[in-house]
Amino acid sequence: MAGGEDGVRRAGADGAEDSVWTRELLDHLRPTGRDVRRVVAWLAETVQGTVALQDDGGALLAGTRPPMDVHLVAAVAAGRIASAAWEGQGRHLRLVGVEYPDSSSAGVLAVARETPFDRRASDIVMHTVQVIELLLRAGETTAAGRRLEQATSDLRLAILQLLMVEDTVSARRVAAGLWPGLLDTDTACVHVVEGTAEDRDRLADECIETTGERALVVLCPAVDEHVIVVTPGEAEARELRALIGPRPRTFIGGSARQSLARTATAYGQAVSALAVAHFRPDKAAVYAERTHPERLIDPVALQGWTARLLSPLDTLPHHTRAELLATTRLGLEFTAVSAAKVLGVSRNTVRARMERVEALLKADFTDLTARAVVHLALNIQVGLADTPAAPGTPAAPGTPQAPPVSLRDLLSGPGMRTWAQDLLARLGQDTRDLRRTVRAWIGEGGNAERAAQTLGVHAQTVREHVRSAEPVLERQLLAGGSDLYEVVLAHLAVGDLDQPALPGGKSGLLDSLVHG
């Protein structure tokens, strides 16, 4: 009886102990506890020994490596034997093969302890190997999924970068493999959705799900909080706006509809609209179709002037010319660093391309007036590329062309001058003479310190005045880009700033952009 009672008592105790270590081991399979290193540390503590896990190449993954027979380890790793045991010098060692996903070789789990391996310790080791194999298999599956997600994300970015440099043919070809029909359109809108950097991946996934992959969703390479979405249809745009409604600290800005070749222009518009969205109760804004200066200039004269200004680039191969123009457009709209990230090139490449354009156009991009004038010409050039020639438009050599017109004449038309005077007159309503400060700041290339020296005030005063002028003009100045260039052109139109000293192209008409 005594023996029987003792046997029952021992079985119950062993069962309780088994239940404890089994529960602890299974806990390592929970989503919050999946860490091979923690499993190895748990095994060492549970069997009161030294444990090491090495991969199929012999590298230590976890634990502390005990002294081992290299020949035994090699045999287990090669799969010639499944496990091995060794004892001597007061130590007991177990080597067990650990199966790796998609591998002909195996890792090795080594367990060393001072006492012999009893049945309990042996069971714990074998069950731990099974758990480690499950974790490695799950980790490989997770890693493969992440690699696939990263490859898909990189592909989306590559398509956007092709659109940014006007290579719509290549963009469509790349997109056709995974998203058939995505870019089967001549026009699209660009939206920029802003959330938090920590939540951006989830936000992008929701954009993809919401649009049903009928839009190109890209993690912005320049701003960690931004998701760029190219939406071919109106339905996708509505779905995006509905998506951000209930989300806190999430905003969306959209462009006007543009041709695919003008994706870079549309992106700039979306960024501008996003700034407005921060002040809207619905957290959404679309680029305002306000009166732009180029719409107030005679189109025929403007096109002729643009062609002459950019004519030094006409001798370049088509691909090189398109690449230089697209890069310069983005570089003038944003910083070189941001433009480089969007295009997927180095900032030195952006600067080198812009310097080449500077040299060809004999321009000085440190001069805001030169930047504004070249920016105007580049936008007109894109518009011309989008507009097919009207029926009957003469193209033969020797066809009479419109007489050359200077920049001064372009900007001095009644519509342009009225617009410029009305715009700048808003600054006169402030007693701080914001107009004088803005003019000096532009004249000094947007440098507050130099403008302060010119005006005899503190640099912080200049910055405050320029910042105060932004809501009055309804344009961003400190951020640069299209808004600032419009204000520069307004100053040129009313004669508040000297016109930039640039040649007028191969017509030889130096008057087209020289000082008056």
XYZ file of C-alpha atoms in Angstrom:
516
model
C 0.000 0.000 0.000
C 2.737 2.349 0.928
C 4.498 1.643 -2.318
C 1.298 2.183 -4.244
C 0.562 5.444 -2.537
C 4.094 6.604 -3.157
C 3.785 5.647 -6.842
C 0.580 7.620 -7.229
C 2.123 10.562 -5.462
C 5.196 10.517 -7.741
C 3.116 10.266 -10.892
C 1.010 13.197 -9.810
C 4.061 15.269 -9.019
C 5.688 14.469 -12.360
C 2.452 15.300 -14.150
C 2.254 18.668 -12.424
C 5.867 19.437 -13.304
C 5.276 18.376 -16.917
C 2.236 20.598 -17.015
C 4.272 23.591 -15.837
C 7.138 23.319 -18.320
C 4.770 22.384 -21.152
C 2.679 25.492 -20.472
C 5.778 27.678 -20.276
C 7.127 26.278 -23.538
C 3.833 26.750 -25.355
C 3.713 30.362 -24.161
C 6.705 30.989 -26.434
C 4.453 30.291 -29.423
C 2.129 33.151 -28.582
C 2.408 36.165 -30.948
C 3.881 38.313 -28.170
C 6.504 35.750 -27.173
C 7.960 34.471 -30.445
C 11.675 34.894 -29.872
C 14.142 32.039 -30.384
C 16.654 33.648 -28.022
C 14.105 33.683 -25.234
C 13.320 29.997 -25.862
C 17.011 29.093 -25.618
C 17.374 31.092 -22.393
C 14.263 29.376 -20.984
C 15.656 25.932 -21.874
C 18.978 26.640 -20.155
C 17.191 27.701 -16.983
C 14.715 24.818 -17.064
C 17.267 22.021 -17.526
C 19.870 23.888 -15.438
C 22.544 23.763 -18.088
C 24.279 25.646 -20.857
C 22.441 25.894 -24.186
C 23.524 27.168 -27.599
C 21.718 27.351 -30.925
C 23.789 27.707 -34.083
C 22.468 28.055 -37.605
C 23.198 25.806 -40.572
C 26.338 27.804 -41.265
C 27.724 27.426 -37.757
C 26.976 30.971 -36.589
C 25.759 31.310 -32.991
C 22.115 32.476 -32.958
C 21.426 32.320 -29.234
C 22.833 31.175 -25.909
C 26.385 30.332 -24.857
C 28.330 27.729 -26.809
C 29.700 24.895 -24.618
C 32.799 22.879 -25.577
C 31.724 20.494 -28.358
C 33.229 17.839 -30.589
C 33.437 19.490 -34.012
C 33.047 16.149 -35.818
C 29.817 15.339 -33.990
C 28.504 18.844 -34.641
C 29.342 18.547 -38.352
C 27.576 15.187 -38.598
C 24.397 16.556 -37.005
C 24.499 19.729 -39.093
C 24.915 17.737 -42.310
C 21.936 15.559 -41.391
C 23.957 12.332 -41.276
C 22.668 11.769 -37.738
C 19.646 13.354 -36.068
C 21.180 13.690 -32.616
C 24.217 12.758 -30.564
C 25.124 12.373 -26.891
C 28.476 12.665 -25.183
C 29.668 12.567 -21.629
C 33.001 13.056 -19.958
C 34.988 15.318 -17.640
C 31.914 15.800 -15.467
C 29.757 17.043 -18.320
C 26.839 15.589 -20.258
C 26.160 16.956 -23.757
C 23.247 16.537 -26.137
C 23.373 17.680 -29.774
C 20.096 17.784 -31.728
C 19.564 18.776 -35.344
C 17.237 21.724 -35.939
C 15.527 21.646 -39.332
C 15.763 24.900 -41.273
C 13.171 25.980 -43.873
C 14.289 25.427 -47.478
C 17.704 24.090 -46.485
C 19.476 20.797 -47.063
C 21.525 21.268 -43.898
C 20.414 21.793 -40.310
C 21.151 23.970 -37.349
C 22.326 22.430 -34.113
C 20.976 22.813 -30.602
C 23.628 21.971 -28.002
C 22.661 21.372 -24.361
C 25.300 20.714 -21.703
C 24.733 20.033 -18.003
C 26.582 18.568 -15.077
C 23.965 15.887 -14.281
C 22.854 13.146 -16.661
C 19.829 13.713 -18.867
C 16.839 12.044 -17.285
C 13.593 11.399 -19.117
C 12.163 14.783 -18.152
C 15.201 16.724 -19.358
C 15.305 14.731 -22.592
C 11.607 15.399 -23.238
C 12.080 19.113 -22.615
C 14.998 19.257 -25.066
C 13.121 17.415 -27.823
C 9.947 19.469 -27.420
C 11.993 22.668 -27.384
C 13.567 21.688 -30.705
C 10.078 21.345 -32.170
C 9.106 24.797 -30.903
C 12.321 26.320 -32.274
C 11.644 24.760 -35.688
C 8.117 26.174 -35.681
C 9.422 29.628 -34.791
C 12.103 29.484 -37.485
C 9.523 28.374 -40.052
C 7.137 31.130 -38.994
C 9.963 33.637 -39.047
C 10.933 32.615 -42.569
C 7.321 32.917 -43.710
C 7.037 36.338 -42.080
C 10.350 37.437 -43.570
C 9.273 36.225 -47.022
C 6.033 38.158 -46.670
C 7.934 41.277 -45.682
C 10.314 40.870 -48.604
C 7.341 40.578 -50.948
C 5.712 43.656 -49.420
C 8.974 45.594 -49.727
C 9.446 44.524 -53.345
C 5.884 45.607 -54.178
C 6.407 48.927 -52.392
C 9.673 49.483 -54.294
C 7.895 48.721 -57.562
C 5.173 51.274 -56.821
C 7.849 53.882 -56.066
C 9.695 53.038 -59.300
C 6.491 53.620 -61.292
C 5.962 56.982 -59.597
C 9.558 58.003 -60.294
C 9.122 57.139 -63.975
C 6.004 59.314 -64.070
C 7.909 62.132 -62.367
C 10.412 62.243 -65.239
C 7.622 61.989 -67.846
C 8.514 58.425 -68.913
C 4.882 57.343 -69.087
C 5.583 54.517 -71.558
C 7.965 52.749 -69.150
C 5.666 53.464 -66.193
C 2.745 51.774 -67.953
C 4.934 48.823 -68.944
C 6.114 48.273 -65.354
C 2.610 48.655 -63.909
C 0.988 46.296 -66.423
C 2.640 43.225 -64.897
C 1.067 43.536 -61.435
C -1.749 46.050 -61.844
C -3.216 45.678 -65.354
C -5.119 48.756 -66.455
C -3.869 50.922 -63.586
C -2.351 53.553 -65.876
C -4.639 53.043 -68.874
C -5.562 56.716 -68.705
C -4.310 59.977 -70.144
C -4.990 62.033 -67.019
C -4.958 61.569 -63.255
C -4.916 63.439 -59.971
C -2.247 63.188 -57.314
C -3.200 63.160 -53.638
C -0.875 63.422 -50.658
C -2.243 61.887 -47.456
C -0.541 62.926 -44.237
C -0.654 61.005 -40.971
C 1.995 60.110 -38.421
C 5.280 58.433 -39.312
C 4.505 55.569 -36.926
C 1.122 54.890 -38.531
C 2.090 55.464 -42.167
C 2.353 51.791 -43.216
C -1.131 51.093 -41.889
C -2.443 54.253 -43.551
C -0.963 53.167 -46.887
C -2.545 49.712 -46.539
C -5.928 51.345 -45.912
C -5.460 53.556 -48.989
C -4.761 50.450 -51.072
C -7.764 48.627 -49.632
C -10.061 51.632 -49.986
C -9.175 52.226 -53.638
C -9.243 48.521 -54.475
C -5.760 48.843 -56.028
C -7.259 51.104 -58.703
C -4.780 53.781 -57.633
C -1.004 53.934 -57.326
C -0.202 54.151 -53.600
C 3.401 55.047 -52.716
C 5.204 55.697 -49.444
C 6.710 59.140 -49.981
C 10.516 58.797 -50.022
C 10.985 62.431 -48.981
C 8.547 62.908 -46.065
C 8.043 60.131 -43.510
C 4.455 61.200 -42.741
C 3.252 61.283 -46.366
C 1.567 58.730 -48.630
C 1.365 59.687 -52.320
C -1.634 58.399 -54.267
C -2.066 58.746 -58.037
C -5.808 58.388 -58.696
C -6.904 57.869 -62.315
C -10.630 58.091 -61.458
C -12.855 60.418 -59.460
C -14.306 57.554 -57.380
C -10.903 56.765 -55.877
C -10.429 60.389 -54.874
C -13.786 60.422 -53.088
C -12.941 57.184 -51.290
C -9.650 58.639 -50.057
C -11.352 61.750 -48.682
C -13.903 59.557 -46.892
C -11.086 57.465 -45.442
C -9.325 60.299 -43.622
C -12.539 61.737 -42.124
C -12.692 59.633 -38.934
C -8.913 59.345 -38.532
C -7.322 61.813 -36.091
C -4.318 63.877 -37.224
C -4.796 62.810 -40.842
C -5.067 65.255 -43.765
C -5.312 65.055 -47.551
C -4.426 67.444 -50.347
C -5.318 66.844 -53.986
C -4.155 68.260 -57.301
C -6.120 69.414 -60.290
C -6.477 66.758 -63.008
C -3.298 66.623 -65.066
C -1.868 64.478 -67.837
C 0.333 61.611 -66.641
C 3.342 63.471 -68.046
C 2.603 66.269 -65.576
C 2.675 64.043 -62.502
C 5.463 66.159 -61.001
C 3.335 69.287 -61.424
C 0.336 67.525 -59.902
C 2.461 66.409 -56.950
C 3.480 70.001 -56.263
C -0.165 71.056 -56.372
C -1.148 68.295 -53.943
C 1.546 69.366 -51.455
C 0.298 72.949 -51.709
C -3.300 71.825 -51.106
C -2.184 69.710 -48.141
C -0.949 72.851 -46.389
C -4.431 74.329 -46.763
C -6.080 71.112 -45.514
C -4.517 71.633 -42.080
C -6.846 74.606 -41.582
C -10.014 72.966 -42.947
C -12.563 71.334 -40.603
C -12.869 68.351 -42.964
C -9.041 68.074 -43.151
C -9.165 67.974 -46.969
C -8.381 70.445 -49.730
C -8.034 70.435 -53.512
C -5.576 72.701 -55.279
C -7.307 76.012 -55.869
C -7.800 76.951 -59.498
C -6.968 80.568 -58.832
C -5.775 82.993 -61.455
C -2.197 82.143 -62.398
C -0.015 84.747 -64.123
C 0.666 82.639 -67.225
C -3.056 82.678 -67.994
C -2.953 86.469 -68.272
C -0.221 86.495 -70.935
C -0.777 86.205 -74.683
C -0.344 82.440 -75.256
C 1.286 82.697 -78.681
C 3.858 85.210 -77.489
C 4.446 83.198 -74.302
C 5.025 79.984 -76.241
C 7.475 81.674 -78.570
C 9.386 83.191 -75.647
C 9.484 79.802 -73.882
C 10.820 78.059 -76.986
C 13.616 80.632 -77.357
C 14.566 80.529 -73.665
C 14.814 76.734 -73.575
C 16.277 76.356 -77.072
C 19.831 75.627 -75.789
C 18.467 72.283 -74.570
C 17.097 71.345 -78.002
C 20.401 69.861 -79.138
C 20.338 67.241 -76.380
C 19.019 63.702 -76.955
C 15.309 63.494 -76.140
C 15.756 61.287 -73.066
C 18.507 63.490 -71.636
C 16.510 66.658 -72.263
C 13.384 65.218 -70.587
C 15.454 64.039 -67.621
C 17.104 67.444 -67.140
C 13.818 69.336 -67.468
C 11.921 67.049 -65.068
C 14.710 67.188 -62.482
C 15.005 70.951 -62.726
C 11.251 71.377 -62.389
C 11.244 69.379 -59.153
C 14.458 71.005 -57.945
C 12.949 74.458 -58.383
C 9.709 73.383 -56.700
C 11.312 71.639 -53.701
C 14.747 71.302 -52.124
C 17.433 69.283 -53.883
C 17.270 66.706 -51.084
C 13.496 66.234 -51.409
C 13.683 66.142 -55.203
C 16.416 63.496 -54.996
C 14.320 61.283 -52.723
C 11.269 61.575 -54.952
C 13.274 60.781 -58.087
C 15.300 58.010 -56.465
C 18.694 59.571 -57.195
C 21.341 61.249 -55.070
C 21.115 64.943 -54.237
C 24.447 65.389 -56.017
C 22.807 64.024 -59.165
C 19.965 66.532 -58.818
C 22.417 69.379 -58.321
C 24.572 68.236 -61.239
C 21.572 68.135 -63.567
C 20.375 71.545 -62.415
C 23.869 72.993 -62.811
C 23.946 71.654 -66.356
C 20.653 73.406 -67.092
C 22.016 76.565 -65.455
C 25.047 76.434 -67.732
C 23.009 75.799 -70.884
C 20.535 78.586 -70.088
C 23.258 80.859 -68.664
C 21.086 81.219 -65.577
C 21.897 81.781 -61.907
C 19.534 79.751 -59.747
C 20.662 81.555 -56.607
C 18.703 84.516 -58.029
C 15.006 84.120 -57.182
C 13.960 86.132 -60.232
C 15.904 83.767 -62.512
C 14.376 80.766 -60.754
C 10.885 82.199 -61.170
C 11.387 82.936 -64.866
C 12.839 79.502 -65.659
C 10.101 77.872 -63.580
C 7.505 79.743 -65.676
C 9.133 78.553 -68.896
C 9.321 74.934 -67.707
C 5.623 74.909 -66.779
C 4.692 76.401 -70.143
C 6.882 73.800 -71.863
C 5.021 70.963 -70.114
C 1.712 72.528 -71.106
C 2.827 72.697 -74.739
C 3.787 69.022 -74.645
C 0.278 68.186 -73.432
C -1.441 70.247 -76.119
C -1.614 68.705 -79.616
C -1.021 71.005 -82.532
C -4.216 72.510 -83.889
C -5.327 71.317 -87.339
C -3.609 73.286 -90.033
C -0.829 74.547 -87.762
C 2.148 75.276 -90.046
C 5.267 73.274 -89.203
C 7.349 73.467 -92.343
C 10.724 75.252 -92.226
C 10.522 78.864 -93.190
C 6.972 79.257 -91.909
C 6.493 82.803 -90.542
C 6.705 82.849 -86.755
C 5.340 85.312 -84.230
C 7.790 88.184 -83.696
C 10.106 87.728 -80.681
C 8.764 89.257 -77.483
C 10.830 90.158 -74.423
C 9.985 89.101 -70.900
C 9.364 92.757 -70.102
C 6.714 92.937 -72.816
C 5.129 89.654 -71.679
C 4.736 90.891 -68.128
C 3.637 94.423 -68.988
C 0.291 93.545 -70.553
C -2.767 95.156 -68.929
C -4.135 91.884 -67.531
C -0.827 90.894 -66.003
C -0.111 94.318 -64.509
C -3.604 94.588 -63.010
C -3.266 91.160 -61.414
C 0.185 91.980 -60.026
C -0.872 95.372 -58.649
C -3.952 93.894 -56.960
C -1.930 91.069 -55.432
C 0.856 93.236 -54.015
C -1.575 95.947 -52.888
C -2.790 93.556 -50.184
C 0.564 93.985 -48.435
C 0.063 97.730 -48.157
C -2.760 97.289 -45.666
C -0.279 96.349 -42.933
C 1.448 99.203 -41.087
C 4.702 97.221 -40.924
C 5.350 97.773 -44.655
C 5.336 94.089 -45.483
C 5.698 94.881 -49.171
C 9.075 96.539 -48.639
C 10.297 93.604 -46.568
C 9.109 90.977 -49.045
C 10.690 92.865 -51.943
C 14.042 93.105 -50.140
C 13.871 89.466 -49.076
C 13.251 88.324 -52.668
C 15.995 90.611 -53.923
C 18.436 88.896 -51.548
C 17.538 85.433 -52.788
C 15.248 84.639 -49.869
C 18.053 85.187 -47.353
C 16.699 86.848 -44.191
C 20.116 87.860 -42.864
C 21.126 89.742 -46.018
C 17.676 91.320 -46.323
C 17.943 92.457 -42.692
C 21.239 94.200 -43.430
C 19.684 95.929 -46.429
C 16.691 97.105 -44.394
C 18.595 97.842 -41.180
C 16.442 95.515 -39.062
C 16.884 92.186 -37.286
C 16.755 88.975 -39.347
C 13.947 87.656 -37.150
C 11.894 90.728 -38.067
C 12.320 89.879 -41.738
C 11.162 86.302 -41.145
C 8.142 87.473 -39.154
C 7.178 89.940 -41.890
C 7.488 87.306 -44.625
C 5.490 84.838 -42.542
C 2.827 87.507 -41.950
C 2.624 88.153 -45.687
C 1.704 84.530 -46.458
C -1.953 84.602 -45.289
C -2.393 88.053 -46.817
C -1.180 86.861 -50.229
C -2.733 83.383 -49.731
C 0.578 81.892 -50.820
C 3.445 80.070 -49.130
C 6.666 82.056 -49.366
C 9.134 80.520 -46.934
C 8.537 77.033 -48.361
C 9.498 78.221 -51.858
C 8.027 76.745 -55.025
C 5.175 77.902 -57.248
C 3.564 80.242 -54.717
C 6.783 82.184 -54.184
C 7.533 82.354 -57.912
C 4.111 83.886 -58.601
C 4.868 86.653 -56.099
C 8.273 87.172 -57.741
C 6.630 87.510 -61.165
C 4.190 90.040 -59.702
C 7.132 92.164 -58.510
C 8.727 91.904 -61.954
C 5.454 92.911 -63.644
C 5.124 96.137 -61.639
C 8.840 96.932 -61.903
C 9.644 96.480 -58.205
C 12.481 94.088 -59.079
C 15.069 94.088 -61.856
C 14.583 91.425 -64.468
C 17.146 88.574 -64.453
C 20.076 88.754 -66.827
C 19.529 85.720 -69.048
C 20.033 85.348 -72.801
C 16.968 84.774 -74.883
C 18.023 81.654 -76.730
C 19.345 81.051 -80.208
C 17.418 83.971 -81.643
C 20.198 86.125 -80.218
C 17.647 88.579 -78.860
C 19.405 89.588 -75.634
C 16.637 91.999 -74.820
C 14.305 89.128 -74.005
C 15.573 88.848 -70.452
C 18.191 91.547 -69.830
C 18.052 94.451 -67.433
C 15.943 97.254 -68.649
